[in-house]
PDB file of C-alpha atoms in Angstrom:
ATOM      1  CA  MET E   1      57.648 -61.450-158.129  1.00 74.00           C
ATOM      2  CA  GLU E   2      53.909 -61.574-157.467  1.00 93.00           C
ATOM      3  CA  GLN E   3      52.575 -64.008-154.865  1.00 97.00           C
ATOM      4  CA  ILE E   4      50.732 -67.151-155.931  1.00 98.00           C
ATOM      5  CA  GLU E   5      47.216 -67.702-154.525  1.00 98.00           C
ATOM      6  CA  VAL E   6      45.228 -70.897-154.036  1.00 98.00           C
ATOM      7  CA  LYS E   7      41.801 -71.209-152.453  1.00 98.00           C
ATOM      8  CA  SER E   8      39.264 -73.773-151.275  1.00 98.00           C
ATOM      9  CA  ILE E   9      35.749 -73.684-149.828  1.00 98.00           C
ATOM     10  CA  ILE E  10      35.277 -76.343-147.164  1.00 98.00           C
ATOM     11  CA  ASN E  11      31.940 -77.601-145.893  1.00 98.00           C
ATOM     12  CA  ALA E  12      32.870 -77.494-142.201  1.00 97.00           C
ATOM     13  CA  PRO E  13      32.876 -75.030-139.306  1.00 97.00           C
ATOM     14  CA  ILE E  14      35.949 -72.849-138.949  1.00 97.00           C
ATOM     15  CA  SER E  15      36.923 -74.388-135.573  1.00 97.00           C
ATOM     16  CA  HIS E  16      37.020 -77.844-137.173  1.00 97.00           C
ATOM     17  CA  VAL E  17      39.025 -76.558-140.153  1.00 98.00           C
ATOM     18  CA  TRP E  18      41.489 -74.744-137.879  1.00 98.00           C
ATOM     19  CA  ASP E  19      42.142 -77.880-135.817  1.00 98.00           C
ATOM     20  CA  TYR E  20      42.651 -80.046-138.898  1.00 98.00           C
ATOM     21  CA  TRP E  21      45.042 -77.434-140.338  1.00 98.00           C
ATOM     22  CA  THR E  22      47.156 -77.022-137.179  1.00 98.00           C
ATOM     23  CA  LEU E  23      47.173 -80.330-135.253  1.00 98.00           C
ATOM     24  CA  PRO E  24      49.947 -82.776-136.270  1.00 98.00           C
ATOM     25  CA  ASN E  25      47.709 -85.857-135.900  1.00 98.00           C
ATOM     26  CA  HIS E  26      45.574 -84.405-138.717  1.00 98.00           C
ATOM     27  CA  ILE E  27      48.355 -82.808-140.809  1.00 98.00           C
ATOM     28  CA  VAL E  28      49.908 -86.216-141.543  1.00 98.00           C
ATOM     29  CA  ASN E  29      46.609 -87.321-143.141  1.00 98.00           C
ATOM     30  CA  TRP E  30      46.297 -84.587-145.781  1.00 98.00           C
ATOM     31  CA  ASN E  31      49.621 -82.804-146.336  1.00 97.00           C
ATOM     32  CA  PHE E  32      50.688 -84.227-149.714  1.00 95.00           C
ATOM     33  CA  ALA E  33      49.825 -83.421-153.321  1.00 92.00           C
ATOM     34  CA  SER E  34      49.446 -86.922-154.763  1.00 92.00           C
ATOM     35  CA  ASN E  35      48.894 -90.505-153.634  1.00 93.00           C
ATOM     36  CA  ASP E  36      52.529 -91.467-154.270  1.00 96.00           C
ATOM     37  CA  TRP E  37      53.631 -89.052-151.514  1.00 96.00           C
ATOM     38  CA  HIS E  38      52.850 -88.855-147.816  1.00 97.00           C
ATOM     39  CA  CYS E  39      53.660 -86.831-144.717  1.00 97.00           C
ATOM     40  CA  PRO E  40      54.720 -89.464-142.165  1.00 97.00           C
ATOM     41  CA  LYS E  41      55.737 -86.923-139.505  1.00 98.00           C
ATOM     42  CA  ALA E  42      54.518 -83.453-138.553  1.00 98.00           C
ATOM     43  CA  GLU E  43      55.582 -81.177-135.712  1.00 98.00           C
ATOM     44  CA  ASN E  44      53.849 -77.877-135.073  1.00 98.00           C
ATOM     45  CA  ASN E  45      54.686 -75.271-132.432  1.00 98.00           C
ATOM     46  CA  LEU E  46      52.000 -72.674-133.164  1.00 98.00           C
ATOM     47  CA  ILE E  47      53.401 -69.689-131.278  1.00 98.00           C
ATOM     48  CA  ILE E  48      54.996 -66.547-132.680  1.00 98.00           C
ATOM     49  CA  GLY E  49      58.601 -67.545-133.338  1.00 98.00           C
ATOM     50  CA  GLY E  50      57.648 -71.235-133.182  1.00 98.00           C
ATOM     51  CA  GLU E  51      58.338 -73.597-136.061  1.00 98.00           C
ATOM     52  CA  PHE E  52      56.552 -76.313-137.962  1.00 98.00           C
ATOM     53  CA  HIS E  53      58.356 -79.232-139.593  1.00 98.00           C
ATOM     54  CA  TYR E  54      56.591 -81.564-142.029  1.00 98.00           C
ATOM     55  CA  LEU E  55      58.461 -84.568-143.399  1.00 97.00           C
ATOM     56  CA  MET E  56      57.422 -84.796-147.053  1.00 97.00           C
ATOM     57  CA  GLU E  57      58.317 -88.186-148.479  1.00 97.00           C
ATOM     58  CA  ALA E  58      57.778 -90.236-151.638  1.00 97.00           C
ATOM     59  CA  LYS E  59      56.076 -93.483-150.603  1.00 97.00           C
ATOM     60  CA  ASP E  60      58.695 -95.503-152.497  1.00 97.00           C
ATOM     61  CA  GLY E  61      61.421 -93.910-150.346  1.00 95.00           C
ATOM     62  CA  SER E  62      63.155 -92.316-153.341  1.00 97.00           C
ATOM     63  CA  PHE E  63      62.998 -88.755-152.005  1.00 96.00           C
ATOM     64  CA  SER E  64      62.134 -86.820-148.852  1.00 96.00           C
ATOM     65  CA  PHE E  65      62.543 -83.328-147.472  1.00 96.00           C
ATOM     66  CA  ASP E  66      61.722 -81.251-144.408  1.00 96.00           C
ATOM     67  CA  PHE E  67      59.166 -78.589-145.301  1.00 96.00           C
ATOM     68  CA  TRP E  68      59.432 -76.071-142.488  1.00 98.00           C
ATOM     69  CA  GLY E  69      58.821 -72.526-141.463  1.00 98.00           C
ATOM     70  CA  THR E  70      58.575 -70.072-138.579  1.00 98.00           C
ATOM     71  CA  TYR E  71      55.357 -68.432-137.400  1.00 98.00           C
ATOM     72  CA  VAL E  72      55.622 -64.673-137.773  1.00 98.00           C
ATOM     73  CA  ASN E  73      52.067 -63.884-136.670  1.00 98.00           C
ATOM     74  CA  PHE E  74      48.663 -65.542-136.340  1.00 98.00           C
ATOM     75  CA  GLU E  75      45.163 -65.017-135.030  1.00 98.00           C
ATOM     76  CA  VAL E  76      43.268 -68.210-134.147  1.00 98.00           C
ATOM     77  CA  GLU E  77      40.655 -69.099-136.775  1.00 98.00           C
ATOM     78  CA  LYS E  78      41.551 -65.958-138.797  1.00 98.00           C
ATOM     79  CA  ASN E  79      45.060 -66.042-140.299  1.00 98.00           C
ATOM     80  CA  ILE E  80      48.590 -67.403-140.145  1.00 98.00           C
ATOM     81  CA  GLU E  81      51.748 -65.653-141.384  1.00 98.00           C
ATOM     82  CA  ILE E  82      54.795 -67.807-141.993  1.00 98.00           C
ATOM     83  CA  LEU E  83      58.397 -67.323-143.069  1.00 98.00           C
ATOM     84  CA  LEU E  84      59.471 -70.540-144.794  1.00 98.00           C
ATOM     85  CA  GLY E  85      62.926 -71.991-144.218  1.00 96.00           C
ATOM     86  CA  ASP E  86      64.050 -70.664-147.600  1.00 96.00           C
ATOM     87  CA  GLY E  87      62.916 -67.098-146.775  1.00 97.00           C
ATOM     88  CA  ARG E  88      59.629 -67.072-148.701  1.00 98.00           C
ATOM     89  CA  LYS E  89      56.495 -65.617-147.095  1.00 98.00           C
ATOM     90  CA  VAL E  90      53.185 -67.466-146.759  1.00 98.00           C
ATOM     91  CA  THR E  91      49.839 -66.149-145.529  1.00 98.00           C
ATOM     92  CA  VAL E  92      46.858 -68.404-144.821  1.00 98.00           C
ATOM     93  CA  LEU E  93      43.461 -66.749-144.388  1.00 98.00           C
ATOM     94  CA  PHE E  94      40.441 -68.449-142.810  1.00 98.00           C
ATOM     95  CA  GLU E  95      36.968 -66.972-143.389  1.00 98.00           C
ATOM     96  CA  PHE E  96      33.587 -68.378-142.333  1.00 96.00           C
ATOM     97  CA  SER E  97      30.572 -67.617-144.510  1.00 95.00           C
ATOM     98  CA  ASP E  98      27.280 -69.426-145.223  1.00 94.00           C
ATOM     99  CA  ASN E  99      28.257 -72.380-143.000  1.00 93.00           C
ATOM    100  CA  LYS E 100      31.445 -72.922-145.005  1.00 97.00           C
ATOM    101  CA  THR E 101      35.085 -72.105-144.326  1.00 98.00           C
ATOM    102  CA  ILE E 102      37.103 -70.435-147.063  1.00 98.00           C
ATOM    103  CA  ILE E 103      40.863 -70.969-146.944  1.00 98.00           C
ATOM    104  CA  THR E 104      43.085 -68.731-149.056  1.00 98.00           C
ATOM    105  CA  GLU E 105      46.834 -69.338-149.202  1.00 98.00           C
ATOM    106  CA  LYS E 106      49.158 -66.718-150.673  1.00 98.00           C
ATOM    107  CA  PHE E 107      52.837 -67.531-151.043  1.00 98.00           C
ATOM    108  CA  ASP E 108      56.020 -66.250-152.626  1.00 98.00           C
ATOM    109  CA  PRO E 109      57.062 -68.467-155.541  1.00 97.00           C
ATOM    110  CA  GLU E 110      60.358 -70.289-155.456  1.00 96.00           C
ATOM    111  CA  THR E 111      62.783 -69.995-158.377  1.00 93.00           C
ATOM    112  CA  VAL E 112      63.267 -73.643-159.395  1.00 94.00           C
ATOM    113  CA  ASN E 113      59.825 -74.687-160.696  1.00 94.00           C
ATOM    114  CA  PRO E 114      57.439 -72.834-163.029  1.00 96.00           C
ATOM    115  CA  VAL E 115      54.774 -70.732-161.277  1.00 96.00           C
ATOM    116  CA  GLU E 116      51.917 -72.821-162.748  1.00 97.00           C
ATOM    117  CA  LEU E 117      53.481 -76.029-161.402  1.00 96.00           C
ATOM    118  CA  GLN E 118      53.863 -74.483-157.946  1.00 96.00           C
ATOM    119  CA  LYS E 119      50.278 -73.242-157.984  1.00 97.00           C
ATOM    120  CA  ALA E 120      48.993 -76.653-159.086  1.00 97.00           C
ATOM    121  CA  GLY E 121      50.970 -78.460-156.371  1.00 96.00           C
ATOM    122  CA  TRP E 122      49.779 -76.194-153.558  1.00 97.00           C
ATOM    123  CA  GLN E 123      46.211 -76.400-154.875  1.00 98.00           C
ATOM    124  CA  MET E 124      46.389 -80.221-154.905  1.00 97.00           C
ATOM    125  CA  ILE E 125      47.467 -80.200-151.245  1.00 97.00           C
ATOM    126  CA  LEU E 126      44.628 -77.809-150.409  1.00 98.00           C
ATOM    127  CA  ASP E 127      42.167 -80.021-152.326  1.00 97.00           C
ATOM    128  CA  ASN E 128      43.470 -83.012-150.363  1.00 97.00           C
ATOM    129  CA  PHE E 129      42.879 -81.044-147.143  1.00 98.00           C
ATOM    130  CA  LYS E 130      39.283 -80.336-148.224  1.00 98.00           C
ATOM    131  CA  LEU E 131      38.664 -84.047-148.917  1.00 97.00           C
ATOM    132  CA  TYR E 132      40.100 -85.021-145.523  1.00 98.00           C
ATOM    133  CA  VAL E 133      38.059 -82.453-143.558  1.00 98.00           C
ATOM    134  CA  GLU E 134      34.809 -83.246-145.338  1.00 98.00           C
ATOM    135  CA  LYS E 135      35.073 -87.052-144.761  1.00 94.00           C
TER     136      LYS E 135
END
């Protein structure tokens, strides 16, 4: 199945965007699709073979899950390649142009939810990231 792609243009330098994307103290502030969810805990070991673990949780406590993956490859301020816990591949590209940072995420779809729903959810998280960085 073809990968899903989401993208955002962020009004911030790439070094700032990279830090906000990779540092747990920032991840907990943007890594959720809607206001009824949050990410109360984030761990990130950004080395090849290292893992990230993000606790994704409904604010009412009704549901939570560990969103995690292993770093396959990365180049600081350029790209990140991830193998998610369920075996799907994710690539995150960082480009700097005209004083803006462009983030493109490409990921293998899962088989439970419709592709459009997955794309919308990942785009909402990316939009939330943009809002957080540009504050």
